[in-house]
């Protein structure tokens, strides 16, 4: 039962975080931030989000900016999901470099 709730909350958080990033990056032309995976701790207090950032050269800079504005993002998230969860989870963001890894493997296989 607990896993079902964790999965439901993680899907909700992924959808809402993606919406928040979509509205924030709309002002920055040529930058795309997508939420690839969200994991929630068993007590639903910590949310770990993996972000795919395009172009990947700007990834570290954008991730640093996102971590600096984590409190604002958490507040926006709280405004959106306040009726569905009791505690707004603490947010942690990481870069998901699996697409770059797959591209590199594909490049090596073609050689």
mmCIF file of C-alpha atoms in Angstrom:
data_model
loop_
_atom_site.group_PDB
_atom_site.id
_atom_site.type_symbol
_atom_site.label_atom_id
_atom_site.label_comp_id
_atom_site.label_asym_id
_atom_site.label_seq_id
_atom_site.Cartn_x
_atom_site.Cartn_y
_atom_site.Cartn_z
ATOM 1 C CA UNK A 1 0.000 0.000 0.000
ATOM 2 C CA UNK A 2 2.815 2.383 0.866
ATOM 3 C CA UNK A 3 4.494 1.829 -2.509
ATOM 4 C CA UNK A 4 1.259 2.622 -4.314
ATOM 5 C CA UNK A 5 0.985 5.946 -2.508
ATOM 6 C CA UNK A 6 4.657 6.719 -3.174
ATOM 7 C CA UNK A 7 4.179 6.032 -6.884
ATOM 8 C CA UNK A 8 1.054 8.165 -7.045
ATOM 9 C CA UNK A 9 2.730 11.079 -5.262
ATOM 10 C CA UNK A 10 5.870 10.799 -7.411
ATOM 11 C CA UNK A 11 3.786 10.935 -10.613
ATOM 12 C CA UNK A 12 1.923 13.976 -9.264
ATOM 13 C CA UNK A 13 5.180 15.717 -8.342
ATOM 14 C CA UNK A 14 6.727 14.907 -11.727
ATOM 15 C CA UNK A 15 3.758 16.379 -13.576
ATOM 16 C CA UNK A 16 3.647 19.540 -11.472
ATOM 17 C CA UNK A 17 7.417 20.119 -11.494
ATOM 18 C CA UNK A 18 7.440 19.714 -15.285
ATOM 19 C CA UNK A 19 4.698 22.319 -15.531
ATOM 20 C CA UNK A 20 6.620 24.716 -13.265
ATOM 21 C CA UNK A 21 9.832 24.327 -15.292
ATOM 22 C CA UNK A 22 7.932 24.741 -18.538
ATOM 23 C CA UNK A 23 6.547 28.100 -17.452
ATOM 24 C CA UNK A 24 9.892 29.287 -16.056
ATOM 25 C CA UNK A 25 11.978 28.301 -19.088
ATOM 26 C CA UNK A 26 9.525 29.801 -21.546
ATOM 27 C CA UNK A 27 11.313 33.138 -21.022
ATOM 28 C CA UNK A 28 14.719 31.601 -21.810
ATOM 29 C CA UNK A 29 14.703 30.834 -25.522
ATOM 30 C CA UNK A 30 16.557 27.720 -26.628
ATOM 31 C CA UNK A 31 16.544 26.031 -23.194
ATOM 32 C CA UNK A 32 14.454 22.987 -22.362
ATOM 33 C CA UNK A 33 14.217 21.437 -18.893
ATOM 34 C CA UNK A 34 12.271 18.207 -18.522
ATOM 35 C CA UNK A 35 11.707 16.087 -15.434
ATOM 36 C CA UNK A 36 12.684 12.538 -16.361
ATOM 37 C CA UNK A 37 12.224 10.746 -13.042
ATOM 38 C CA UNK A 38 11.027 11.534 -9.530
ATOM 39 C CA UNK A 39 11.663 9.442 -6.444
ATOM 40 C CA UNK A 40 9.913 10.065 -3.139
ATOM 41 C CA UNK A 41 11.145 8.850 0.238
ATOM 42 C CA UNK A 42 8.881 6.385 2.098
ATOM 43 C CA UNK A 43 7.725 9.102 4.512
ATOM 44 C CA UNK A 44 7.007 11.449 1.550
ATOM 45 C CA UNK A 45 9.244 14.178 2.997
ATOM 46 C CA UNK A 46 12.038 14.163 0.393
ATOM 47 C CA UNK A 47 11.571 14.383 -3.348
ATOM 48 C CA UNK A 48 14.531 13.610 -5.605
ATOM 49 C CA UNK A 49 13.974 14.878 -9.149
ATOM 50 C CA UNK A 50 16.173 14.036 -12.110
ATOM 51 C CA UNK A 51 16.258 16.717 -14.790
ATOM 52 C CA UNK A 52 17.200 16.465 -18.436
ATOM 53 C CA UNK A 53 18.491 19.809 -19.674
ATOM 54 C CA UNK A 54 18.881 20.791 -23.311
ATOM 55 C CA UNK A 55 21.402 21.995 -24.411
ATOM 56 C CA UNK A 56 23.531 19.864 -22.113
ATOM 57 C CA UNK A 57 26.391 22.410 -22.156
ATOM 58 C CA UNK A 58 24.271 24.738 -20.017
ATOM 59 C CA UNK A 59 23.279 21.933 -17.637
ATOM 60 C CA UNK A 60 25.528 22.828 -14.712
ATOM 61 C CA UNK A 61 24.653 26.523 -14.896
ATOM 62 C CA UNK A 62 20.903 25.853 -15.041
ATOM 63 C CA UNK A 63 21.071 23.258 -12.246
ATOM 64 C CA UNK A 64 22.933 25.771 -10.062
ATOM 65 C CA UNK A 65 20.200 28.339 -10.795
ATOM 66 C CA UNK A 66 17.461 25.795 -9.991
ATOM 67 C CA UNK A 67 19.111 24.863 -6.687
ATOM 68 C CA UNK A 68 19.449 28.552 -5.794
ATOM 69 C CA UNK A 69 15.702 29.025 -6.419
ATOM 70 C CA UNK A 70 14.643 25.779 -4.700
ATOM 71 C CA UNK A 71 12.553 27.576 -2.081
ATOM 72 C CA UNK A 72 10.556 29.423 -4.742
ATOM 73 C CA UNK A 73 9.996 26.211 -6.687
ATOM 74 C CA UNK A 74 8.868 24.437 -3.506
ATOM 75 C CA UNK A 75 6.459 27.281 -2.761
ATOM 76 C CA UNK A 76 4.996 27.107 -6.281
ATOM 77 C CA UNK A 77 4.697 23.340 -5.950
ATOM 78 C CA UNK A 78 2.963 23.778 -2.603
ATOM 79 C CA UNK A 79 0.427 26.141 -4.131
ATOM 80 C CA UNK A 80 -0.401 23.535 -6.781
ATOM 81 C CA UNK A 81 -0.615 20.374 -4.633
ATOM 82 C CA UNK A 82 -1.601 21.705 -1.215
ATOM 83 C CA UNK A 83 -4.948 19.890 -1.264
ATOM 84 C CA UNK A 84 -3.459 16.492 -2.161
ATOM 85 C CA UNK A 85 -0.577 16.123 0.311
ATOM 86 C CA UNK A 86 -0.125 17.042 3.932
ATOM 87 C CA UNK A 87 3.587 17.914 3.786
ATOM 88 C CA UNK A 88 5.252 19.564 0.801
ATOM 89 C CA UNK A 89 8.436 17.510 0.320
ATOM 90 C CA UNK A 90 11.953 18.895 0.410
ATOM 91 C CA UNK A 91 13.244 19.098 -3.164
ATOM 92 C CA UNK A 92 16.561 17.778 -4.441
ATOM 93 C CA UNK A 93 17.557 18.155 -8.071
ATOM 94 C CA UNK A 94 20.095 16.175 -10.083
ATOM 95 C CA UNK A 95 21.043 16.085 -13.751
ATOM 96 C CA UNK A 96 19.898 12.976 -15.592
ATOM 97 C CA UNK A 97 22.678 12.317 -18.062
ATOM 98 C CA UNK A 98 21.340 8.989 -19.321
ATOM 99 C CA UNK A 99 20.518 10.458 -22.752
ATOM 100 C CA UNK A 100 24.096 11.720 -23.162
ATOM 101 C CA UNK A 101 25.339 8.298 -22.076
ATOM 102 C CA UNK A 102 23.120 6.532 -24.636
ATOM 103 C CA UNK A 103 24.243 8.913 -27.352
ATOM 104 C CA UNK A 104 27.886 8.217 -26.525
ATOM 105 C CA UNK A 105 27.341 4.441 -26.645
ATOM 106 C CA UNK A 106 25.525 4.755 -29.962
ATOM 107 C CA UNK A 107 28.412 6.845 -31.324
ATOM 108 C CA UNK A 108 30.946 4.222 -30.230
ATOM 109 C CA UNK A 109 28.918 1.402 -31.770
ATOM 110 C CA UNK A 110 28.735 3.172 -35.120
ATOM 111 C CA UNK A 111 32.539 3.328 -35.242
#
